[in-house]
Amino acid sequence: MQRFVDNVIAVTKESVKTVTYESLNNVVRLINGVSAILLAILPGKASILEGIHGWELRPTFRGPRLPRWMENGVSSFNQFIHELSVDSDTSSSVDNSSEEEDSDDDIHPGSPLSQSSRLSRGSSFTNHNRSWILWIRCILSWLLFPVKLLLGIPLYFFTSSSRRASKASTNSGNLQSSNINSPRRSQTLKDHIVQRATDRRRGVVEDLHLAIEIFIESIFDAVHKAAHCVLSPTDTFRRLLRWLSHGHRDIPTDCVGTRVSTSVLSNNDPTPTDETNFGNSLNTDARTCRDVITELGYPYEAIRVVTADGYILLLERIPRRDAQKVVYLQHGILDSSMGWVSNGIVGSPAFAAFDQGYDVFLGNLRGLVSREHVDKNISSRQYWRYSINEHGTQDIPAMIEKIHEIKVSELKSGQCDLEEESSSEQPYKLCTICHSLGGAAILMYVITRQIEEKPHRLSRMILLSPAGFHQDSTFVFSMVEYLFLLVAPVLAPLVPAFYIPTRFFRMLLNKLARDFHNLPAVGGLVQTLMSYVVGGDSSNWVGVLGIPHYNMNDMPGVAFRVALHLAQMKHAKKFIMFDYGSAATNMEVYGSPEPLDLGEYYGFIDIPVDLVAGRKDKVIRPSMVRKHYKLMKDAGVEASYNEFEYAHLDFTFSHREELLAYVMSRLLLVGPSSKQNYGQKTLKLKAKDVQARKS
């Protein structure tokens, strides 16, 4: 009778699982199908979807398309699912289910999700819900306390001797287990390091699968135990007496573990091989630039930089300490240093420069939601009170001066003759590669340093689609600029910055990025809609959302003043510094009632500049990059201009060998360093200031 009931419960459980799985899959297929219909109707999708390579309209749950450095990632199972163990009574069912799926797995390798589902479906009666049993025992303990007290006194003398023996055996066992666990600690640390550099992310759909599976397992496990108690009263009474006599000491201590096994994505065997901490039970991808660099076998160094106004920046480095060639890479808006290493060894500028013998530094501008500042009690409004001015006059100077301090110290320690050189010369050549907003910030840095008669320490600038001029833009950007300037006085006191403020919604975005890969039509629809928002740019916007620096712990944001500064540039049709809205404040900061027009001071640039534009770039059009080039050539700057068939984000997040070869070739053109002369240009600047004040 017991076996018959067990079989009935097992069949019912698997039937309920199948129905719920298929229902959820049908809902997901419906969403994907509706997205495919909408995608077929929307205009201009052919060029927009070029950014998503190999997209299709058929949904898949067999693992997303991952970048090169994520291909052998790890996908962790739910902590409860991994506590499931296959009983000896149901081993045959596991074999049958595996035989049925062998043919399908030969064609499509099973994803970690499908492997975990198959493993859990094969276990009819499992012990994963021991916490539920603990609650039942606590309730029964209060109800049966008088009976336990009466029966416990006679049994006390009988069990005292056995307890002493068990304690002795337990002590010896603990000594053995401590010896066994000691080598495990080093292995656990190694596993932790490996997993930090691999993808362990599940999507929202996969989380729903696991949640439904856990719920079904819990319900049927409780039903099975209740049926077993009813059908086997003798065994139930025996266990009750044993529990009353021994109390809670028989509760296994391993039911609340601290680690859970995981399976590698490329493995065919679903048996867990690695371990991960339960602290990451939300299963989000929070890898950093450090994880990617060290995973690929490159050296890494993190440098803490404090700006003059107290902001704490992270300057990351792929060190080559004896190199006299240095390259500094600066990201753009809503980005971080991860963009320079996201394409792996072959397609990333940071690794390509290091392989060419450069000491590589990766800068990170202020603007993370973690709000790193020397003042730990700084408010959100105070932290986000900055514009592009602070990027060019505070962040970049602090990082470049730190680079100078490090390189001079390292090279002087290796070469004694450097001490005899003039202080106006530096023992290394520093080039910079900047993208988008980083290009505008580095231009502002060079010009303001020349105005202040301070060395900028750069030998060459390579600017990939630099910001600064924005009047030639799409209708969408024009409308946004008009509306933003209109409501800016009202929004300024209310909205200090644009970012996702809560961990929950950042986690949701992190998981949705995985679903966009698993559901290609949904991902294509999101890609198309996001492209419409940015004026039709065909960059892989969906793929960028999957980059790990968009995670629940931290995420780059945009300060309100940075957005306002960009709107001011577009409205003025000039590359201007921030307009504080008051002639008195502008006079105090700039010495004139109007903000400085940096385009008028391009003659102060005394190093070669290479400008690169993308013909498909709708965010910063090639005509705006050519305006930089025209002003530089008119000012006598040694500048070059080139165009590629790229969209805005293709300069950093896409694998473009042609662009990488061009950038490396420009770096090789750096010649001997020369002394910087400020006198003549400073006089020109003063003459312009006098003319501006007179007018």
XYZ file of C-alpha atoms in Angstrom:
695
model
C 0.000 0.000 0.000
C 2.837 2.348 0.894
C 4.557 1.751 -2.426
C 1.306 2.306 -4.311
C 0.708 5.623 -2.548
C 4.312 6.637 -3.203
C 3.902 5.905 -6.898
C 0.635 7.827 -7.082
C 2.171 10.858 -5.369
C 5.242 10.658 -7.601
C 3.192 10.499 -10.799
C 0.933 13.323 -9.629
C 3.915 15.496 -8.739
C 5.563 14.976 -12.099
C 2.260 15.677 -13.851
C 1.821 18.934 -11.944
C 5.404 19.880 -12.760
C 4.885 19.170 -16.439
C 1.674 21.188 -16.581
C 3.197 24.179 -14.795
C 6.393 24.056 -16.852
C 4.483 23.911 -20.113
C 2.107 26.650 -18.986
C 5.001 28.955 -18.142
C 6.786 28.073 -21.376
C 3.615 28.786 -23.357
C 3.305 32.186 -21.705
C 6.946 32.918 -22.544
C 6.424 31.737 -26.119
C 3.377 33.979 -26.371
C 5.393 36.983 -25.192
C 8.148 36.132 -27.639
C 5.634 35.688 -30.451
C 3.898 38.988 -29.782
C 7.321 40.654 -29.687
C 8.131 39.064 -33.049
C 4.894 40.436 -34.549
C 5.582 43.926 -33.223
C 9.155 43.687 -34.422
C 7.949 42.801 -37.924
C 5.749 45.907 -37.995
C 8.310 48.418 -36.710
C 10.212 50.284 -39.454
C 13.977 50.470 -39.766
C 14.636 47.274 -37.845
C 16.997 45.814 -40.451
C 19.763 48.326 -39.796
C 19.052 48.519 -36.074
C 19.313 44.764 -35.526
C 22.734 44.649 -37.153
C 24.117 45.269 -33.673
C 22.761 41.906 -32.488
C 24.711 39.210 -34.290
C 22.845 35.991 -35.036
C 19.493 37.033 -33.591
C 16.439 34.903 -34.372
C 12.768 34.770 -33.442
C 12.742 31.300 -31.864
C 12.926 31.309 -28.045
C 15.541 29.150 -26.402
C 16.302 28.125 -22.839
C 19.545 26.333 -23.652
C 21.888 29.114 -22.607
C 22.360 32.653 -23.924
C 24.846 33.877 -26.444
C 27.690 35.095 -24.292
C 30.726 37.247 -25.123
C 34.037 35.518 -25.667
C 35.133 35.949 -22.075
C 31.861 34.495 -20.761
C 31.575 31.363 -22.912
C 32.710 28.924 -20.236
C 30.670 30.546 -17.518
C 29.126 28.900 -14.510
C 25.377 28.916 -13.918
C 24.499 28.264 -10.298
C 21.494 26.245 -9.210
C 19.042 27.352 -6.607
C 20.234 26.591 -3.097
C 17.206 24.421 -2.406
C 17.379 22.558 -5.702
C 20.939 21.462 -5.002
C 19.930 19.886 -1.729
C 17.826 17.406 -3.673
C 19.271 13.919 -3.746
C 18.146 10.954 -5.786
C 16.663 8.220 -3.592
C 17.440 4.617 -4.255
C 13.749 3.909 -4.812
C 13.550 6.410 -7.669
C 16.868 5.777 -9.376
C 15.111 3.966 -12.177
C 12.961 6.998 -12.915
C 16.074 9.106 -13.306
C 17.482 6.634 -15.794
C 14.257 6.595 -17.784
C 14.024 10.370 -17.932
C 17.653 10.691 -18.970
C 17.189 8.129 -21.744
C 14.251 10.063 -23.116
C 16.264 13.280 -23.289
C 19.489 11.825 -24.643
C 18.434 12.238 -28.241
C 17.541 15.884 -27.741
C 20.724 16.644 -25.818
C 22.828 15.258 -28.624
C 21.498 17.984 -30.874
C 21.241 20.795 -28.331
C 23.510 20.507 -25.264
C 21.434 20.915 -22.153
C 21.679 24.146 -20.282
C 22.330 24.169 -16.536
C 18.651 24.987 -16.063
C 17.448 21.922 -17.961
C 20.008 19.742 -16.185
C 18.905 20.950 -12.794
C 15.243 20.375 -13.678
C 15.985 16.849 -14.871
C 17.906 16.074 -11.719
C 15.176 17.429 -9.464
C 12.365 15.710 -11.389
C 14.148 12.409 -10.912
C 13.976 12.697 -7.160
C 10.494 11.729 -5.982
C 10.920 12.083 -2.260
C 13.716 14.396 -1.204
C 14.979 15.962 1.965
C 15.368 19.555 0.786
C 12.529 20.891 2.929
C 14.035 20.137 6.308
C 13.388 23.651 7.496
C 9.646 22.931 7.076
C 10.046 19.810 9.191
C 11.843 21.861 11.824
C 8.836 24.150 12.177
C 6.470 21.165 12.518
C 8.680 19.655 15.196
C 8.766 22.893 17.152
C 4.977 23.083 17.160
C 4.605 19.447 18.208
C 7.221 19.992 20.891
C 5.026 22.574 22.619
C 1.880 20.459 22.293
C 3.471 17.251 23.543
C 5.622 18.800 26.243
C 3.709 17.139 29.180
C 3.963 13.699 27.549
C 7.621 14.275 26.830
C 8.225 15.222 30.464
C 6.545 12.029 31.807
C 8.286 9.718 29.364
C 11.588 11.517 29.575
C 12.202 10.808 33.295
C 12.186 6.953 32.993
C 14.202 7.092 29.827
C 16.803 9.445 31.253
C 18.669 6.784 33.201
C 18.503 4.398 30.256
C 19.943 6.864 27.775
C 22.585 8.502 29.970
C 25.204 5.842 29.263
C 24.539 5.898 25.545
C 24.791 9.679 25.501
C 28.252 9.589 27.037
C 29.372 7.099 24.448
C 27.911 9.174 21.641
C 29.684 12.300 22.927
C 32.995 10.506 22.868
C 32.428 9.297 19.325
C 31.287 12.769 18.304
C 34.463 14.377 19.663
C 36.621 11.949 17.750
C 34.532 12.513 14.669
C 34.950 16.254 14.991
C 38.708 15.881 15.118
C 38.626 13.795 11.974
C 36.286 16.178 10.195
C 38.486 19.158 11.047
C 41.446 17.400 9.513
C 39.383 16.575 6.453
C 38.028 20.101 6.077
C 41.427 21.778 6.322
C 42.438 20.990 2.727
C 38.927 21.906 1.630
C 39.382 25.495 2.746
C 42.063 26.171 0.172
C 39.967 24.460 -2.493
C 36.924 26.512 -1.491
C 38.958 29.713 -1.785
C 40.127 28.628 -5.216
C 36.561 27.876 -6.304
C 35.444 31.259 -5.010
C 38.095 33.028 -7.060
C 37.180 31.059 -10.180
C 33.478 31.718 -9.821
C 33.905 35.460 -9.252
C 35.283 35.629 -12.792
C 32.503 33.585 -14.405
C 28.852 34.145 -15.187
C 26.409 32.742 -12.628
C 23.384 34.732 -13.679
C 19.838 33.445 -14.158
C 17.068 35.337 -15.880
C 13.628 36.120 -14.515
C 12.093 33.219 -16.455
C 14.637 30.771 -15.069
C 13.986 32.042 -11.546
C 10.269 31.409 -12.066
C 11.043 27.858 -13.170
C 13.061 27.254 -10.032
C 10.527 28.911 -7.724
C 7.703 26.773 -9.122
C 9.817 23.660 -8.775
C 10.663 24.442 -5.168
C 7.002 25.084 -4.336
C 5.835 21.840 -5.937
C 8.563 19.832 -4.229
C 7.640 21.345 -0.865
C 3.922 20.614 -1.194
C 4.313 17.021 -2.352
C 7.054 16.293 0.141
C 4.689 17.347 2.933
C 1.895 15.218 1.415
C 4.199 12.231 1.153
C 5.310 12.491 4.769
C 1.732 12.878 5.965
C 0.670 9.781 3.976
C 3.605 7.841 5.356
C 2.591 8.739 8.929
C -0.976 7.592 8.322
C -0.079 4.353 6.561
C 2.762 3.395 8.944
C 1.541 4.204 12.473
C 4.042 1.849 14.109
C 7.024 3.468 12.432
C 5.554 6.895 13.162
C 5.126 6.077 16.871
C 8.674 4.706 17.040
C 10.104 7.876 15.514
C 7.978 9.986 17.861
C 9.372 8.188 20.899
C 12.912 8.560 19.584
C 12.353 12.277 19.000
C 10.831 12.757 22.470
C 13.758 11.012 24.094
C 16.534 12.749 22.174
C 14.928 16.152 21.590
C 16.342 18.166 18.712
C 19.777 16.577 18.738
C 18.858 14.323 15.828
C 18.198 17.249 13.528
C 20.965 17.174 10.939
C 23.241 20.136 11.205
C 23.909 20.103 7.497
C 20.367 21.086 6.560
C 21.319 24.744 6.751
C 24.563 24.687 4.797
C 26.634 27.624 3.755
C 27.703 26.450 0.307
C 26.043 24.809 -2.648
C 27.494 22.971 -5.602
C 27.363 24.340 -9.117
C 27.795 22.902 -12.576
C 29.964 24.309 -15.344
C 28.081 25.417 -18.441
C 30.227 23.425 -20.833
C 29.928 20.155 -18.938
C 27.554 17.448 -20.140
C 27.372 15.862 -16.708
C 24.853 17.691 -14.505
C 26.547 16.493 -11.351
C 27.664 19.490 -9.277
C 31.424 19.970 -9.401
C 32.121 23.373 -7.867
C 30.809 25.243 -4.858
C 29.356 28.677 -4.434
C 28.235 30.662 -1.446
C 24.592 30.975 -0.481
C 25.132 34.696 -0.111
C 24.745 34.905 -3.887
C 21.392 33.128 -3.864
C 19.887 35.974 -5.903
C 22.178 34.781 -8.696
C 23.234 38.057 -10.261
C 26.401 38.799 -12.164
C 28.552 41.254 -10.219
C 31.929 40.697 -11.827
C 34.325 43.591 -12.004
C 37.037 44.661 -14.393
C 39.504 43.012 -12.043
C 37.742 39.642 -12.380
C 37.889 39.765 -16.171
C 41.548 40.812 -16.306
C 42.814 38.250 -13.802
C 40.685 35.465 -15.296
C 42.406 35.980 -18.646
C 45.827 35.707 -17.005
C 46.876 39.358 -17.044
C 48.352 41.196 -14.046
C 46.154 43.654 -12.243
C 46.536 46.556 -9.852
C 43.883 48.799 -8.274
C 44.859 52.345 -7.340
C 42.778 54.587 -5.104
C 42.749 58.200 -6.303
C 41.281 61.088 -4.311
C 40.357 64.248 -6.194
C 40.803 67.773 -4.866
C 37.097 67.958 -4.014
C 37.115 64.649 -2.109
C 35.758 62.136 -4.628
C 37.331 58.667 -4.487
C 38.080 57.228 -7.933
C 39.265 53.789 -8.964
C 42.236 53.824 -11.321
C 42.817 50.285 -12.582
C 46.012 49.086 -14.133
C 47.415 46.232 -16.201
C 50.960 46.871 -15.025
C 54.127 46.712 -17.056
C 56.328 48.524 -14.578
C 59.482 48.836 -16.647
C 57.676 50.173 -19.731
C 58.294 53.758 -20.842
C 55.197 53.632 -23.067
C 51.998 54.293 -21.144
C 48.403 54.414 -22.359
C 45.475 55.846 -20.408
C 41.961 54.755 -21.449
C 38.936 56.826 -20.445
C 35.345 55.632 -20.810
C 32.260 57.645 -21.753
C 28.866 58.299 -20.219
C 27.059 55.471 -18.379
C 30.160 53.334 -18.761
C 33.174 52.171 -16.779
C 36.574 50.608 -17.377
C 34.789 47.325 -18.138
C 34.144 48.598 -21.662
C 37.851 48.420 -22.526
C 38.176 44.706 -21.604
C 34.688 43.380 -22.429
C 35.738 41.748 -25.731
C 38.384 39.482 -24.265
C 41.995 39.094 -25.298
C 41.468 39.417 -29.044
C 39.139 42.403 -29.325
C 39.836 44.654 -26.336
C 42.015 47.787 -26.632
C 43.392 47.371 -23.099
C 44.797 43.899 -23.757
C 46.022 44.847 -27.239
C 47.975 47.790 -25.818
C 49.483 45.653 -23.063
C 50.557 43.023 -25.601
C 52.277 45.803 -27.568
C 54.427 46.645 -24.543
C 52.378 49.449 -22.974
C 51.714 50.038 -19.318
C 47.899 50.278 -19.336
C 45.819 52.450 -17.002
C 42.005 52.360 -17.003
C 40.298 55.425 -15.583
C 36.886 55.534 -13.901
C 35.086 58.862 -13.625
C 32.915 59.794 -10.657
C 29.282 58.797 -10.910
C 28.654 55.370 -9.353
C 25.593 54.777 -7.197
C 27.917 53.590 -4.410
C 28.965 57.269 -3.995
C 32.602 56.859 -2.966
C 33.718 60.017 -1.169
C 36.036 60.967 1.669
C 32.967 62.289 3.476
C 31.137 59.099 4.382
C 28.037 61.070 5.336
C 27.757 62.993 2.086
C 24.181 63.281 0.865
C 23.032 62.139 -2.529
C 22.325 65.705 -3.608
C 25.803 66.862 -2.619
C 27.526 63.913 -4.294
C 25.806 64.359 -7.653
C 26.419 68.121 -7.753
C 28.928 68.143 -10.612
C 29.056 68.645 -14.380
C 31.468 67.724 -17.164
C 33.666 70.518 -15.802
C 34.563 68.345 -12.818
C 35.372 65.398 -15.089
C 37.884 67.499 -17.003
C 39.275 69.662 -14.195
C 39.145 67.293 -11.191
C 38.881 63.605 -12.145
C 41.288 63.358 -15.074
C 43.975 65.620 -13.518
C 43.936 63.529 -10.338
C 44.330 60.267 -12.251
C 47.015 61.520 -14.640
C 49.023 63.011 -11.781
C 48.780 59.658 -9.993
C 50.037 57.932 -13.148
C 52.933 60.400 -13.316
C 53.806 59.814 -9.680
C 53.790 56.035 -10.128
C 55.790 55.948 -13.365
C 58.443 58.396 -12.187
C 58.904 56.401 -9.008
C 59.125 53.058 -10.823
C 61.406 54.218 -13.631
C 63.719 56.180 -11.367
C 64.185 53.151 -9.166
C 65.320 51.202 -12.242
C 67.414 53.894 -13.921
C 69.756 56.106 -11.976
C 70.443 58.484 -14.861
C 66.858 59.718 -14.857
C 67.619 61.830 -11.816
C 69.905 64.014 -13.941
C 67.158 64.877 -16.458
C 65.365 68.212 -16.430
C 62.236 68.466 -14.349
C 60.296 69.686 -17.418
C 60.791 66.315 -19.131
C 59.215 63.037 -18.080
C 60.815 59.584 -18.419
C 57.787 58.073 -20.158
C 55.357 58.848 -22.988
C 51.691 58.917 -22.080
C 49.018 58.451 -24.741
C 45.301 58.482 -24.133
C 42.370 56.729 -25.798
C 38.994 58.252 -24.955
C 35.439 57.500 -26.006
C 32.415 59.813 -26.201
C 32.143 61.916 -23.027
C 35.684 60.903 -22.103
C 36.904 62.653 -25.269
C 35.233 65.920 -24.289
C 36.647 65.643 -20.769
C 40.216 65.045 -21.975
C 40.028 68.039 -24.352
C 38.793 70.187 -21.494
C 41.638 68.853 -19.350
C 44.374 69.718 -21.850
C 43.058 73.229 -22.524
C 42.502 74.135 -18.867
C 45.941 72.812 -17.905
C 47.488 75.008 -20.569
C 45.532 77.999 -19.284
C 46.794 77.285 -15.756
C 50.345 76.851 -17.109
C 50.559 73.311 -15.788
C 51.892 70.296 -17.720
C 49.264 67.940 -19.110
C 51.879 65.155 -19.502
C 50.234 63.716 -22.640
C 52.011 62.808 -25.863
C 49.038 61.911 -28.077
C 45.234 61.808 -27.928
C 43.082 59.263 -29.777
C 39.446 60.336 -29.511
C 36.743 57.859 -30.520
C 33.528 59.720 -31.388
C 34.244 62.522 -28.896
C 31.446 64.621 -27.415
C 31.438 68.421 -27.422
C 29.412 69.431 -30.471
C 25.860 68.142 -30.781
C 23.781 70.557 -32.848
C 23.574 68.104 -35.778
C 21.428 65.406 -34.212
C 18.162 63.564 -34.731
C 14.691 64.899 -34.029
C 14.507 62.809 -30.849
C 17.597 64.456 -29.355
C 16.364 67.881 -30.364
C 13.028 67.329 -28.605
C 14.765 65.970 -25.503
C 17.083 68.980 -25.416
C 14.199 71.434 -25.760
C 12.069 69.763 -23.071
C 14.994 69.262 -20.723
C 16.035 72.915 -20.807
C 12.394 73.872 -20.313
C 11.840 71.795 -17.161
C 15.419 71.950 -15.815
C 14.695 74.728 -13.275
C 11.885 72.603 -11.829
C 13.743 69.270 -11.910
C 17.063 70.544 -10.529
C 15.934 70.653 -6.861
C 14.082 67.334 -7.166
C 16.309 65.059 -9.280
C 20.026 65.112 -8.425
C 20.888 62.385 -10.937
C 19.506 59.758 -13.289
C 20.190 56.228 -12.040
C 18.437 53.165 -10.620
C 18.334 53.861 -6.875
C 17.311 50.492 -5.381
C 19.075 47.147 -5.380
C 15.896 45.328 -6.367
C 15.417 47.169 -9.659
C 19.128 46.944 -10.454
C 18.890 43.196 -9.849
C 15.802 43.053 -12.081
C 17.640 44.821 -14.896
C 20.556 42.439 -14.477
C 18.253 39.431 -14.820
C 16.210 40.880 -17.670
C 19.420 41.275 -19.651
C 19.754 37.479 -19.487
C 16.152 37.011 -20.633
C 16.745 39.316 -23.580
C 19.379 36.833 -24.762
C 17.197 33.791 -24.127
C 14.196 35.324 -25.948
C 15.599 36.728 -29.198
C 12.365 38.389 -30.378
C 11.967 40.179 -27.045
C 15.616 41.191 -27.182
C 15.180 42.403 -30.761
C 12.132 44.453 -29.777
C 13.955 46.032 -26.836
C 16.954 46.698 -29.077
C 14.732 48.432 -31.630
C 12.887 50.548 -29.057
C 16.116 51.602 -27.334
C 17.563 52.499 -30.727
C 14.546 54.707 -31.423
C 15.161 56.522 -28.132
C 18.771 57.323 -29.092
C 17.919 58.415 -32.613
C 18.228 55.153 -34.537
C 21.758 54.191 -33.497
C 22.333 50.497 -34.251
C 24.684 49.755 -31.346
C 24.090 46.542 -29.413
C 22.171 48.237 -26.598
C 20.756 44.942 -25.305
C 24.218 43.398 -25.164
C 25.559 46.358 -23.223
C 22.901 45.821 -20.545
C 24.430 42.382 -19.976
C 27.851 43.796 -19.128
C 28.494 43.040 -15.437
C 29.042 46.649 -14.357
C 25.257 46.992 -14.584
C 24.596 44.890 -11.486
C 22.607 45.139 -8.264
C 25.559 46.296 -6.161
C 26.756 49.184 -8.266
C 25.956 50.913 -11.525
C 27.102 54.096 -13.295
C 24.663 56.990 -13.282
C 24.371 60.418 -14.889
C 24.385 63.527 -12.741
C 21.667 66.057 -13.504
C 24.267 68.723 -14.214
C 26.075 66.455 -16.682
C 22.859 66.012 -18.660
C 22.178 69.745 -18.397
C 25.711 70.504 -19.583
C 25.203 68.354 -22.694
C 21.896 70.125 -23.379
C 23.649 73.489 -23.026
C 26.284 72.447 -25.575
C 23.630 71.396 -28.044
C 21.595 74.564 -27.523
C 24.618 76.889 -27.808
C 26.025 74.947 -30.805
C 29.429 75.310 -29.153
C 31.793 73.231 -27.046
C 31.299 75.307 -23.898
C 31.995 74.760 -20.230
C 29.088 74.570 -17.796
C 26.825 77.611 -17.639
C 25.861 78.193 -14.006
C 22.912 80.354 -15.086
C 24.219 83.461 -13.365
C 26.550 86.060 -14.790
C 28.025 86.660 -11.341
C 28.808 82.971 -10.814
C 30.239 82.618 -14.309
C 32.390 85.693 -13.709
C 33.686 84.197 -10.487
C 34.524 80.851 -12.090
C 35.604 81.829 -15.612
C 36.399 85.508 -15.344
C 33.668 86.340 -17.862
C 29.867 86.447 -17.738
C 29.661 83.639 -20.280
C 31.201 80.152 -19.970
C 34.396 79.502 -21.904
C 34.037 78.314 -25.495
C 36.685 75.605 -25.598
C 36.592 75.489 -29.393
C 38.209 78.918 -29.460
C 41.170 77.627 -27.469
C 42.031 74.601 -29.595
C 45.255 76.399 -30.478
C 46.467 75.520 -26.997
C 46.602 71.829 -27.933
C 50.291 71.099 -28.556
C 50.139 67.331 -29.165
C 48.840 65.216 -32.082
C 45.128 64.370 -31.998
C 43.509 61.480 -33.888
C 39.750 61.806 -34.345
C 37.645 58.767 -35.232
C 33.966 58.872 -36.227
C 31.348 56.228 -37.014
C 29.213 56.523 -40.142
C 26.372 54.680 -38.372
C 26.748 56.715 -35.194
C 23.491 58.551 -34.509
C 24.485 59.712 -31.014
C 27.488 61.785 -32.142
C 27.310 62.098 -35.899
C 30.450 62.225 -38.081
C 29.705 65.873 -38.937
C 30.185 66.777 -35.259
C 33.531 64.960 -35.094
C 34.561 66.742 -38.308
C 33.782 70.045 -36.603
C 36.387 69.189 -33.948
C 38.796 68.397 -36.768
C 38.117 71.618 -38.698
C 38.631 73.832 -35.638
C 41.834 71.996 -34.768
C 43.247 72.324 -38.263
C 42.347 76.028 -38.348
C 44.169 76.444 -35.013
C 47.294 74.687 -36.323
C 46.871 71.474 -34.332
C 48.416 68.314 -35.756
C 45.155 66.405 -36.205
C 43.960 63.454 -38.276
C 40.444 62.258 -39.080
C 39.089 58.838 -40.011
C 35.685 57.187 -40.320
C 34.531 53.607 -39.900
C 31.209 51.848 -40.493
C 30.466 51.778 -36.780
C 27.710 52.818 -34.429
C 28.373 54.684 -31.193
C 29.048 51.745 -28.875
C 30.935 49.706 -31.468
C 34.093 51.616 -30.551
C 34.282 49.866 -27.173
C 31.782 47.005 -26.815
C 32.116 45.343 -30.220
C 34.940 43.268 -31.614
C 36.332 45.452 -34.409
C 39.745 44.317 -35.616
C 39.992 47.132 -38.170
C 39.510 49.795 -35.499
C 41.876 48.052 -33.109
C 44.601 47.894 -35.741
C 44.128 51.583 -36.525
C 44.304 52.639 -32.868
C 47.450 50.588 -32.293
C 49.055 52.094 -35.396
C 48.403 55.615 -34.096
C 49.969 54.754 -30.757
C 53.152 53.679 -32.531
C 53.525 57.186 -34.046
C 54.411 58.712 -30.686
C 57.793 60.402 -30.955
C 60.227 61.780 -28.387
C 58.717 63.909 -25.664
C 59.204 67.637 -25.930
C 59.179 70.453 -23.445
C 55.932 72.319 -23.193
C 55.997 76.059 -23.798
C 53.277 78.106 -22.190
C 54.343 81.725 -22.556
C 53.162 82.610 -26.059
C 49.824 80.788 -25.747
C 49.150 82.276 -22.347
C 49.564 85.750 -23.840
C 47.085 84.839 -26.562
C 44.614 83.676 -23.944
C 44.974 86.883 -21.942
C 44.454 88.941 -25.084
C 41.228 87.062 -25.819
C 40.032 87.569 -22.263
C 40.669 91.305 -22.526
C 38.762 91.518 -25.796
C 35.863 89.529 -24.360
C 35.613 91.800 -21.324
C 35.726 94.940 -23.434
C 32.972 93.664 -25.686
